[in-house]
């Protein structure tokens, strides 16, 4: 990706935001924005490590994922992000398969497993596990939480696809849950996954103090309620058909609808891994940035890729007349915004152990340059 003049970019977005606020009609938002992606990252925190000592990142899930690190020492070991994601994804899949076995009532468990085990990138559970490792925890401490995050993410997809929401027939290259099991079972399968996610953290987490487990459950609940996913969803639905929605409004939707659960993934991993409060907050901000980045890229892909390439229906936001970053900013400025979010996210990882932060750096690059 071409280099971006971040100074001029910030200035241009500030002007754009002022104009949009002036011309847009007022829309009540549930709460104030939790962050400003263009706000300068504080450099007052002492840095224990420098990025100049980071290992080379080889995030090669597609040819666009390759990250050039020409200034790094060629003798440093590379990080194979593709193998890392496959390894961690397989571990998560095995844990999910064990956590939700096929049992009575068979039909609802079939429906739960149909969507839960349908594949996917497993970004949220892997982020949870990597964050746990970054602060010195063991994978076993965070695996139940990682599974819970994927259960909740799957629930949100099952419900999103319903006729009363996005009305989608395709998900991960397969018929959506309600197309296979009916709308009634799909709703109940999503509800069951949501309920079981909290039970799974509470009863299956080992090697972690009760105080940290309760704290993690509280963070997860907050991320999906009226301060998280649900808030983003309701404002998103209420925004359909509006022609004068501004960037602040759109950012609110996606910080809550998409970024909140990614933020929870990083925060849960850090809490359960025994991380210090300052490290938990750094990872919270990191995940918030890559969460918004994920949505910006998703919006771009929705209008530049085919359904076959995406594994889901392409162009559905355009058909539904939803407000997206490309619609407000255009494709090129949306890509520049994505690059800025990625840069801010990576800056927050300074000070952590370079080898342990390598998966998170590669994850940010993967989200920025993914093709589906």
mmCIF file of C-alpha atoms in Angstrom:
data_model
loop_
_atom_site.group_PDB
_atom_site.id
_atom_site.type_symbol
_atom_site.label_atom_id
_atom_site.label_comp_id
_atom_site.label_asym_id
_atom_site.label_seq_id
_atom_site.Cartn_x
_atom_site.Cartn_y
_atom_site.Cartn_z
ATOM 1 C CA UNK A 1 0.000 0.000 0.000
ATOM 2 C CA UNK A 2 1.285 3.447 -0.840
ATOM 3 C CA UNK A 3 2.566 5.595 1.981
ATOM 4 C CA UNK A 4 0.110 8.059 3.507
ATOM 5 C CA UNK A 5 0.825 11.607 4.634
ATOM 6 C CA UNK A 6 -0.867 11.253 8.014
ATOM 7 C CA UNK A 7 -0.638 14.942 8.858
ATOM 8 C CA UNK A 8 -2.624 16.012 5.828
ATOM 9 C CA UNK A 9 -4.934 13.042 6.288
ATOM 10 C CA UNK A 10 -5.871 14.118 9.815
ATOM 11 C CA UNK A 11 -6.478 17.654 8.602
ATOM 12 C CA UNK A 12 -8.666 16.508 5.723
ATOM 13 C CA UNK A 13 -10.767 14.304 7.996
ATOM 14 C CA UNK A 14 -11.171 17.088 10.528
ATOM 15 C CA UNK A 15 -12.564 19.324 7.774
ATOM 16 C CA UNK A 16 -14.748 16.471 6.498
ATOM 17 C CA UNK A 17 -16.142 15.845 9.993
ATOM 18 C CA UNK A 18 -16.918 19.527 10.530
ATOM 19 C CA UNK A 19 -18.744 19.675 7.217
ATOM 20 C CA UNK A 20 -20.711 16.519 7.895
ATOM 21 C CA UNK A 21 -21.757 17.716 11.332
ATOM 22 C CA UNK A 22 -22.866 21.047 9.875
ATOM 23 C CA UNK A 23 -24.929 19.484 7.099
ATOM 24 C CA UNK A 24 -26.268 16.407 8.866
ATOM 25 C CA UNK A 25 -29.461 16.364 10.838
ATOM 26 C CA UNK A 26 -29.153 15.505 14.493
ATOM 27 C CA UNK A 27 -29.316 11.838 15.409
ATOM 28 C CA UNK A 28 -29.370 10.900 19.112
ATOM 29 C CA UNK A 29 -26.601 8.500 20.021
ATOM 30 C CA UNK A 30 -26.715 6.198 23.049
ATOM 31 C CA UNK A 31 -23.438 7.488 24.485
ATOM 32 C CA UNK A 32 -20.428 9.569 23.599
ATOM 33 C CA UNK A 33 -17.719 8.111 21.408
ATOM 34 C CA UNK A 34 -15.182 6.121 23.407
ATOM 35 C CA UNK A 35 -12.230 7.188 21.296
ATOM 36 C CA UNK A 36 -11.008 9.366 18.490
ATOM 37 C CA UNK A 37 -8.931 7.371 15.979
ATOM 38 C CA UNK A 38 -7.091 10.491 14.893
ATOM 39 C CA UNK A 39 -6.060 11.561 18.383
ATOM 40 C CA UNK A 40 -2.301 11.409 18.815
ATOM 41 C CA UNK A 41 -1.138 8.430 20.846
ATOM 42 C CA UNK A 42 0.526 9.520 24.060
ATOM 43 C CA UNK A 43 4.254 8.913 24.065
ATOM 44 C CA UNK A 44 4.694 9.524 27.787
ATOM 45 C CA UNK A 45 4.728 5.813 28.651
ATOM 46 C CA UNK A 46 8.299 4.479 28.894
ATOM 47 C CA UNK A 47 9.088 2.068 26.065
ATOM 48 C CA UNK A 48 10.782 -1.149 27.056
ATOM 49 C CA UNK A 49 11.366 -2.235 23.469
ATOM 50 C CA UNK A 50 11.691 -0.592 20.075
ATOM 51 C CA UNK A 51 10.111 -1.764 16.842
ATOM 52 C CA UNK A 52 13.563 -1.798 15.285
ATOM 53 C CA UNK A 53 14.193 -5.071 17.137
ATOM 54 C CA UNK A 54 10.975 -6.736 15.962
ATOM 55 C CA UNK A 55 11.202 -9.955 13.977
ATOM 56 C CA UNK A 56 10.157 -9.767 10.343
ATOM 57 C CA UNK A 57 6.448 -10.422 9.855
ATOM 58 C CA UNK A 58 5.398 -12.786 7.076
ATOM 59 C CA UNK A 59 1.608 -12.545 6.994
ATOM 60 C CA UNK A 60 0.951 -14.433 3.780
ATOM 61 C CA UNK A 61 -2.684 -15.476 3.679
ATOM 62 C CA UNK A 62 -2.939 -13.779 0.281
ATOM 63 C CA UNK A 63 -0.278 -12.114 -1.787
ATOM 64 C CA UNK A 64 -1.500 -8.722 -0.565
ATOM 65 C CA UNK A 65 -0.811 -9.739 3.040
ATOM 66 C CA UNK A 66 2.965 -9.732 2.651
ATOM 67 C CA UNK A 67 4.453 -6.971 4.788
ATOM 68 C CA UNK A 68 7.757 -5.516 3.628
ATOM 69 C CA UNK A 69 10.264 -4.958 6.421
ATOM 70 C CA UNK A 70 13.306 -3.866 4.457
ATOM 71 C CA UNK A 71 14.912 -1.997 7.337
ATOM 72 C CA UNK A 72 14.995 -5.005 9.655
ATOM 73 C CA UNK A 73 17.929 -7.269 10.258
ATOM 74 C CA UNK A 74 17.607 -10.132 7.716
ATOM 75 C CA UNK A 75 19.140 -12.509 10.276
ATOM 76 C CA UNK A 76 16.140 -12.113 12.606
ATOM 77 C CA UNK A 77 13.675 -15.025 12.464
ATOM 78 C CA UNK A 78 10.461 -14.461 10.488
ATOM 79 C CA UNK A 79 6.993 -14.939 11.921
ATOM 80 C CA UNK A 80 4.769 -17.277 9.914
ATOM 81 C CA UNK A 81 1.338 -15.804 10.524
ATOM 82 C CA UNK A 82 -0.464 -18.257 8.277
ATOM 83 C CA UNK A 83 0.854 -21.250 10.228
ATOM 84 C CA UNK A 84 0.099 -19.472 13.503
ATOM 85 C CA UNK A 85 -3.531 -18.861 12.506
ATOM 86 C CA UNK A 86 -3.965 -22.425 11.283
ATOM 87 C CA UNK A 87 -2.486 -23.850 14.498
ATOM 88 C CA UNK A 88 -4.513 -21.642 16.838
ATOM 89 C CA UNK A 89 -7.635 -21.969 14.696
ATOM 90 C CA UNK A 90 -7.437 -25.751 14.849
ATOM 91 C CA UNK A 91 -7.011 -25.628 18.630
ATOM 92 C CA UNK A 92 -10.064 -23.379 18.931
ATOM 93 C CA UNK A 93 -12.089 -25.619 16.596
ATOM 94 C CA UNK A 94 -11.270 -28.677 18.699
ATOM 95 C CA UNK A 95 -12.221 -26.846 21.886
ATOM 96 C CA UNK A 96 -15.504 -25.662 20.349
ATOM 97 C CA UNK A 97 -16.321 -29.166 19.125
ATOM 98 C CA UNK A 98 -15.818 -30.501 22.652
ATOM 99 C CA UNK A 99 -17.687 -27.654 24.317
ATOM 100 C CA UNK A 100 -20.852 -28.026 22.215
ATOM 101 C CA UNK A 101 -21.374 -31.756 21.576
ATOM 102 C CA UNK A 102 -24.320 -33.195 19.695
ATOM 103 C CA UNK A 103 -26.826 -34.187 22.399
ATOM 104 C CA UNK A 104 -30.508 -33.850 23.284
ATOM 105 C CA UNK A 105 -32.370 -31.848 22.191
ATOM 106 C CA UNK A 106 -30.605 -32.854 18.990
ATOM 107 C CA UNK A 107 -32.098 -30.267 16.641
ATOM 108 C CA UNK A 108 -30.955 -27.189 18.522
ATOM 109 C CA UNK A 109 -27.479 -28.611 19.079
ATOM 110 C CA UNK A 110 -27.282 -29.449 15.374
ATOM 111 C CA UNK A 111 -28.186 -25.850 14.561
ATOM 112 C CA UNK A 112 -25.669 -24.468 17.063
ATOM 113 C CA UNK A 113 -22.895 -26.651 15.691
ATOM 114 C CA UNK A 114 -23.841 -25.956 12.069
ATOM 115 C CA UNK A 115 -22.893 -22.303 12.365
ATOM 116 C CA UNK A 116 -20.309 -22.570 15.159
ATOM 117 C CA UNK A 117 -18.191 -25.140 13.304
ATOM 118 C CA UNK A 118 -18.727 -23.733 9.799
ATOM 119 C CA UNK A 119 -15.197 -22.390 9.585
ATOM 120 C CA UNK A 120 -14.249 -18.754 9.588
ATOM 121 C CA UNK A 121 -11.087 -16.838 10.396
ATOM 122 C CA UNK A 122 -11.395 -17.231 14.208
ATOM 123 C CA UNK A 123 -9.933 -13.745 14.595
ATOM 124 C CA UNK A 124 -11.586 -13.060 17.960
ATOM 125 C CA UNK A 125 -10.513 -16.239 19.776
ATOM 126 C CA UNK A 126 -7.003 -16.008 18.338
ATOM 127 C CA UNK A 127 -6.763 -12.389 19.483
ATOM 128 C CA UNK A 128 -7.822 -13.510 22.966
ATOM 129 C CA UNK A 129 -5.183 -16.257 23.087
ATOM 130 C CA UNK A 130 -2.434 -14.002 21.723
ATOM 131 C CA UNK A 131 -3.246 -11.289 24.263
ATOM 132 C CA UNK A 132 -3.088 -13.818 27.076
ATOM 133 C CA UNK A 133 0.320 -14.981 25.891
ATOM 134 C CA UNK A 134 1.536 -11.395 25.495
ATOM 135 C CA UNK A 135 1.041 -10.665 29.226
ATOM 136 C CA UNK A 136 2.609 -13.953 30.327
ATOM 137 C CA UNK A 137 -0.428 -16.233 30.624
ATOM 138 C CA UNK A 138 -0.939 -19.787 29.392
ATOM 139 C CA UNK A 139 -3.236 -20.699 26.510
ATOM 140 C CA UNK A 140 -5.348 -22.919 28.784
ATOM 141 C CA UNK A 141 -6.263 -19.890 30.915
ATOM 142 C CA UNK A 142 -7.933 -18.130 27.996
ATOM 143 C CA UNK A 143 -9.256 -20.983 25.836
ATOM 144 C CA UNK A 144 -12.759 -21.089 27.423
ATOM 145 C CA UNK A 145 -13.025 -17.329 26.919
ATOM 146 C CA UNK A 146 -11.776 -17.676 23.350
ATOM 147 C CA UNK A 147 -14.528 -20.234 22.691
ATOM 148 C CA UNK A 148 -17.111 -18.007 24.362
ATOM 149 C CA UNK A 149 -16.154 -15.120 22.094
ATOM 150 C CA UNK A 150 -16.629 -17.292 19.015
ATOM 151 C CA UNK A 151 -19.997 -18.502 20.332
ATOM 152 C CA UNK A 152 -21.155 -14.908 20.732
ATOM 153 C CA UNK A 153 -19.766 -13.906 17.349
ATOM 154 C CA UNK A 154 -21.582 -16.858 15.764
ATOM 155 C CA UNK A 155 -24.796 -15.875 17.558
ATOM 156 C CA UNK A 156 -24.512 -12.374 16.098
ATOM 157 C CA UNK A 157 -24.065 -13.794 12.585
ATOM 158 C CA UNK A 158 -27.016 -16.171 12.913
ATOM 159 C CA UNK A 159 -29.243 -13.328 14.092
ATOM 160 C CA UNK A 160 -27.840 -10.844 11.560
ATOM 161 C CA UNK A 161 -28.766 -13.179 8.714
ATOM 162 C CA UNK A 162 -32.429 -13.442 9.734
ATOM 163 C CA UNK A 163 -35.082 -11.894 7.449
ATOM 164 C CA UNK A 164 -35.909 -9.310 10.125
ATOM 165 C CA UNK A 165 -32.273 -8.119 10.110
ATOM 166 C CA UNK A 166 -29.983 -8.417 7.065
ATOM 167 C CA UNK A 167 -32.063 -11.135 5.358
ATOM 168 C CA UNK A 168 -29.073 -13.047 4.004
ATOM 169 C CA UNK A 169 -29.101 -16.507 2.423
ATOM 170 C CA UNK A 170 -25.338 -17.159 2.396
ATOM 171 C CA UNK A 171 -22.730 -17.226 5.168
ATOM 172 C CA UNK A 172 -19.190 -18.584 4.916
ATOM 173 C CA UNK A 173 -20.091 -20.098 1.570
ATOM 174 C CA UNK A 174 -23.018 -22.090 2.996
ATOM 175 C CA UNK A 175 -26.764 -21.531 3.391
ATOM 176 C CA UNK A 176 -27.477 -19.443 6.464
ATOM 177 C CA UNK A 177 -28.783 -21.097 9.615
ATOM 178 C CA UNK A 178 -32.423 -20.111 9.177
ATOM 179 C CA UNK A 179 -32.383 -21.419 5.594
ATOM 180 C CA UNK A 180 -31.443 -24.852 6.914
ATOM 181 C CA UNK A 181 -33.284 -25.043 10.248
ATOM 182 C CA UNK A 182 -35.978 -22.390 9.974
ATOM 183 C CA UNK A 183 -36.210 -18.984 11.587
ATOM 184 C CA UNK A 184 -37.550 -20.277 14.909
ATOM 185 C CA UNK A 185 -34.667 -22.717 15.490
ATOM 186 C CA UNK A 186 -32.103 -20.181 14.252
ATOM 187 C CA UNK A 187 -33.261 -17.634 16.837
ATOM 188 C CA UNK A 188 -33.140 -20.233 19.601
ATOM 189 C CA UNK A 189 -29.734 -21.547 18.487
ATOM 190 C CA UNK A 190 -28.328 -18.030 18.712
ATOM 191 C CA UNK A 191 -29.900 -17.546 22.129
ATOM 192 C CA UNK A 192 -28.453 -20.835 23.344
ATOM 193 C CA UNK A 193 -24.959 -19.958 22.124
ATOM 194 C CA UNK A 194 -25.137 -16.616 23.908
ATOM 195 C CA UNK A 195 -26.259 -18.153 27.193
ATOM 196 C CA UNK A 196 -23.758 -20.995 27.057
ATOM 197 C CA UNK A 197 -20.849 -18.654 26.344
ATOM 198 C CA UNK A 198 -21.046 -17.213 29.864
ATOM 199 C CA UNK A 199 -21.577 -20.612 31.453
ATOM 200 C CA UNK A 200 -18.513 -21.917 29.630
ATOM 201 C CA UNK A 201 -16.222 -19.186 30.963
ATOM 202 C CA UNK A 202 -17.610 -19.556 34.480
ATOM 203 C CA UNK A 203 -17.276 -23.330 34.802
ATOM 204 C CA UNK A 204 -14.420 -24.230 32.434
ATOM 205 C CA UNK A 205 -11.746 -21.595 33.143
ATOM 206 C CA UNK A 206 -8.875 -23.059 35.169
ATOM 207 C CA UNK A 207 -5.751 -21.585 36.728
ATOM 208 C CA UNK A 208 -7.299 -18.118 37.065
ATOM 209 C CA UNK A 209 -8.504 -16.376 40.228
ATOM 210 C CA UNK A 210 -12.283 -16.018 40.692
ATOM 211 C CA UNK A 211 -11.868 -12.232 40.770
ATOM 212 C CA UNK A 212 -10.328 -12.189 37.297
ATOM 213 C CA UNK A 213 -12.951 -14.580 35.925
ATOM 214 C CA UNK A 214 -15.782 -12.364 37.210
ATOM 215 C CA UNK A 215 -14.027 -9.286 35.800
ATOM 216 C CA UNK A 216 -13.710 -10.990 32.414
ATOM 217 C CA UNK A 217 -17.393 -11.986 32.390
ATOM 218 C CA UNK A 218 -18.363 -8.397 33.188
ATOM 219 C CA UNK A 219 -16.251 -7.080 30.300
ATOM 220 C CA UNK A 220 -17.783 -9.599 27.904
ATOM 221 C CA UNK A 221 -21.360 -8.773 28.945
ATOM 222 C CA UNK A 222 -20.703 -5.045 28.518
ATOM 223 C CA UNK A 223 -19.299 -5.578 25.014
ATOM 224 C CA UNK A 224 -22.512 -7.114 23.665
ATOM 225 C CA UNK A 225 -25.194 -5.119 25.486
ATOM 226 C CA UNK A 226 -26.404 -1.539 25.179
ATOM 227 C CA UNK A 227 -22.838 -0.282 25.558
ATOM 228 C CA UNK A 228 -21.555 -2.566 22.824
ATOM 229 C CA UNK A 229 -22.853 -4.733 20.000
ATOM 230 C CA UNK A 230 -26.571 -4.140 20.630
ATOM 231 C CA UNK A 231 -26.086 -0.367 20.639
ATOM 232 C CA UNK A 232 -24.219 -0.500 17.337
ATOM 233 C CA UNK A 233 -26.854 -2.744 15.809
ATOM 234 C CA UNK A 234 -29.825 -0.578 16.753
ATOM 235 C CA UNK A 235 -28.209 2.634 15.508
ATOM 236 C CA UNK A 236 -27.201 0.814 12.317
ATOM 237 C CA UNK A 237 -30.773 -0.343 11.711
ATOM 238 C CA UNK A 238 -32.137 3.122 12.463
ATOM 239 C CA UNK A 239 -29.707 4.636 9.965
ATOM 240 C CA UNK A 240 -30.876 2.680 6.919
ATOM 241 C CA UNK A 241 -32.150 4.978 4.214
ATOM 242 C CA UNK A 242 -30.709 8.150 5.769
ATOM 243 C CA UNK A 243 -28.731 10.223 3.286
ATOM 244 C CA UNK A 244 -27.063 12.724 5.601
ATOM 245 C CA UNK A 245 -25.302 10.561 8.181
ATOM 246 C CA UNK A 246 -21.878 11.892 9.213
ATOM 247 C CA UNK A 247 -18.602 10.114 9.962
ATOM 248 C CA UNK A 248 -19.021 10.408 13.746
ATOM 249 C CA UNK A 249 -22.356 8.632 13.479
ATOM 250 C CA UNK A 250 -20.867 5.876 11.327
ATOM 251 C CA UNK A 251 -17.903 5.497 13.670
ATOM 252 C CA UNK A 252 -20.257 5.062 16.620
ATOM 253 C CA UNK A 253 -22.034 2.221 14.831
ATOM 254 C CA UNK A 254 -18.884 0.286 14.075
ATOM 255 C CA UNK A 255 -16.967 0.961 17.290
ATOM 256 C CA UNK A 256 -19.915 -0.688 19.016
ATOM 257 C CA UNK A 257 -21.184 -3.177 16.441
ATOM 258 C CA UNK A 258 -17.814 -4.582 15.337
ATOM 259 C CA UNK A 259 -14.953 -3.253 17.465
ATOM 260 C CA UNK A 260 -16.561 -3.918 20.859
ATOM 261 C CA UNK A 261 -16.298 -7.713 20.617
ATOM 262 C CA UNK A 262 -12.737 -7.554 19.280
ATOM 263 C CA UNK A 263 -11.913 -5.223 22.149
ATOM 264 C CA UNK A 264 -13.412 -7.737 24.561
ATOM 265 C CA UNK A 265 -11.270 -10.481 23.021
ATOM 266 C CA UNK A 266 -8.033 -8.643 23.744
ATOM 267 C CA UNK A 267 -9.157 -7.460 27.165
ATOM 268 C CA UNK A 268 -10.354 -10.920 28.273
ATOM 269 C CA UNK A 269 -7.077 -12.494 27.191
ATOM 270 C CA UNK A 270 -5.056 -9.897 29.099
ATOM 271 C CA UNK A 271 -7.201 -10.121 32.243
ATOM 272 C CA UNK A 272 -7.243 -13.923 32.376
ATOM 273 C CA UNK A 273 -3.511 -14.068 31.585
ATOM 274 C CA UNK A 274 -2.730 -11.950 34.647
ATOM 275 C CA UNK A 275 -1.906 -8.714 32.837
ATOM 276 C CA UNK A 276 -1.391 -5.413 34.619
ATOM 277 C CA UNK A 277 -4.110 -2.791 34.310
ATOM 278 C CA UNK A 278 -1.926 -0.590 32.078
ATOM 279 C CA UNK A 279 -1.315 -3.484 29.704
ATOM 280 C CA UNK A 280 -5.018 -4.349 29.636
ATOM 281 C CA UNK A 281 -5.821 -0.765 28.618
ATOM 282 C CA UNK A 282 -3.150 -0.695 25.910
ATOM 283 C CA UNK A 283 -4.598 -3.870 24.432
ATOM 284 C CA UNK A 284 -8.118 -2.445 24.731
ATOM 285 C CA UNK A 285 -7.119 0.539 22.575
ATOM 286 C CA UNK A 286 -5.185 -1.677 20.162
ATOM 287 C CA UNK A 287 -8.225 -3.899 19.624
ATOM 288 C CA UNK A 288 -10.541 -0.916 19.278
ATOM 289 C CA UNK A 289 -8.412 0.373 16.430
ATOM 290 C CA UNK A 290 -8.217 -2.958 14.626
ATOM 291 C CA UNK A 291 -11.934 -3.478 15.247
ATOM 292 C CA UNK A 292 -12.801 -0.280 13.431
ATOM 293 C CA UNK A 293 -10.169 -1.197 10.834
ATOM 294 C CA UNK A 294 -11.928 -4.546 10.328
ATOM 295 C CA UNK A 295 -15.186 -2.772 9.508
ATOM 296 C CA UNK A 296 -13.623 -0.193 7.186
ATOM 297 C CA UNK A 297 -11.994 -3.021 5.226
ATOM 298 C CA UNK A 298 -15.269 -4.988 5.307
ATOM 299 C CA UNK A 299 -17.078 -2.021 3.781
ATOM 300 C CA UNK A 300 -14.433 -1.748 1.047
ATOM 301 C CA UNK A 301 -14.583 -5.466 0.247
ATOM 302 C CA UNK A 302 -18.381 -5.397 0.079
ATOM 303 C CA UNK A 303 -18.225 -3.113 -2.968
ATOM 304 C CA UNK A 304 -15.026 -4.409 -4.590
ATOM 305 C CA UNK A 305 -15.330 -8.214 -4.331
ATOM 306 C CA UNK A 306 -17.770 -10.822 -5.607
ATOM 307 C CA UNK A 307 -19.969 -13.089 -3.490
ATOM 308 C CA UNK A 308 -17.771 -16.034 -4.495
ATOM 309 C CA UNK A 309 -14.635 -14.246 -3.309
ATOM 310 C CA UNK A 310 -16.231 -13.153 -0.030
ATOM 311 C CA UNK A 311 -18.103 -16.359 0.804
ATOM 312 C CA UNK A 312 -21.167 -14.211 1.535
ATOM 313 C CA UNK A 313 -23.485 -11.962 -0.434
ATOM 314 C CA UNK A 314 -21.539 -9.037 -1.896
ATOM 315 C CA UNK A 315 -23.073 -5.583 -2.308
ATOM 316 C CA UNK A 316 -25.811 -6.165 0.272
ATOM 317 C CA UNK A 317 -25.025 -2.886 2.080
ATOM 318 C CA UNK A 318 -25.538 -1.024 -1.196
ATOM 319 C CA UNK A 319 -28.845 -2.791 -1.827
ATOM 320 C CA UNK A 320 -30.012 -2.048 1.731
ATOM 321 C CA UNK A 321 -28.920 1.578 1.304
ATOM 322 C CA UNK A 322 -26.732 1.344 4.399
ATOM 323 C CA UNK A 323 -24.223 4.036 5.258
ATOM 324 C CA UNK A 324 -20.665 2.782 4.761
ATOM 325 C CA UNK A 325 -17.194 4.314 4.705
ATOM 326 C CA UNK A 326 -16.887 4.079 0.896
ATOM 327 C CA UNK A 327 -20.306 5.695 0.556
ATOM 328 C CA UNK A 328 -19.271 8.658 2.734
ATOM 329 C CA UNK A 329 -15.585 8.934 1.879
ATOM 330 C CA UNK A 330 -14.996 7.073 -1.349
ATOM 331 C CA UNK A 331 -12.799 4.018 -1.830
ATOM 332 C CA UNK A 332 -9.419 5.797 -1.809
ATOM 333 C CA UNK A 333 -9.981 7.797 1.371
ATOM 334 C CA UNK A 334 -11.449 4.720 3.039
ATOM 335 C CA UNK A 335 -8.206 2.884 2.275
ATOM 336 C CA UNK A 336 -6.189 5.784 3.695
ATOM 337 C CA UNK A 337 -8.310 5.717 6.848
ATOM 338 C CA UNK A 338 -7.660 1.982 7.170
ATOM 339 C CA UNK A 339 -3.916 2.579 6.917
ATOM 340 C CA UNK A 340 -4.103 5.221 9.668
ATOM 341 C CA UNK A 341 -6.023 2.907 11.986
ATOM 342 C CA UNK A 342 -3.479 0.141 11.419
ATOM 343 C CA UNK A 343 -0.586 2.510 12.152
ATOM 344 C CA UNK A 344 -2.184 3.708 15.398
ATOM 345 C CA UNK A 345 -2.848 0.110 16.486
ATOM 346 C CA UNK A 346 0.757 -0.946 15.925
ATOM 347 C CA UNK A 347 2.059 2.023 17.885
ATOM 348 C CA UNK A 348 0.185 0.780 20.958
ATOM 349 C CA UNK A 349 2.192 -2.473 20.931
ATOM 350 C CA UNK A 350 5.463 -0.663 21.524
ATOM 351 C CA UNK A 351 6.837 -1.599 24.934
ATOM 352 C CA UNK A 352 5.753 -5.245 24.803
ATOM 353 C CA UNK A 353 8.077 -8.156 24.158
ATOM 354 C CA UNK A 354 8.770 -8.108 20.388
ATOM 355 C CA UNK A 355 8.466 -11.851 19.843
ATOM 356 C CA UNK A 356 5.218 -12.140 21.819
ATOM 357 C CA UNK A 357 3.707 -9.129 20.082
ATOM 358 C CA UNK A 358 4.527 -10.516 16.616
ATOM 359 C CA UNK A 359 1.156 -12.340 16.269
ATOM 360 C CA UNK A 360 -0.756 -9.158 17.097
ATOM 361 C CA UNK A 361 1.283 -7.104 14.646
ATOM 362 C CA UNK A 362 0.662 -9.688 11.947
ATOM 363 C CA UNK A 363 -3.038 -9.805 12.859
ATOM 364 C CA UNK A 364 -3.354 -6.038 12.389
ATOM 365 C CA UNK A 365 -1.666 -6.340 8.993
ATOM 366 C CA UNK A 366 -3.884 -9.264 8.037
ATOM 367 C CA UNK A 367 -7.049 -7.347 8.934
ATOM 368 C CA UNK A 368 -5.803 -4.365 6.930
ATOM 369 C CA UNK A 369 -4.984 -6.356 3.807
ATOM 370 C CA UNK A 370 -7.429 -9.288 3.913
ATOM 371 C CA UNK A 371 -9.337 -10.136 0.757
ATOM 372 C CA UNK A 372 -12.443 -11.753 2.234
#
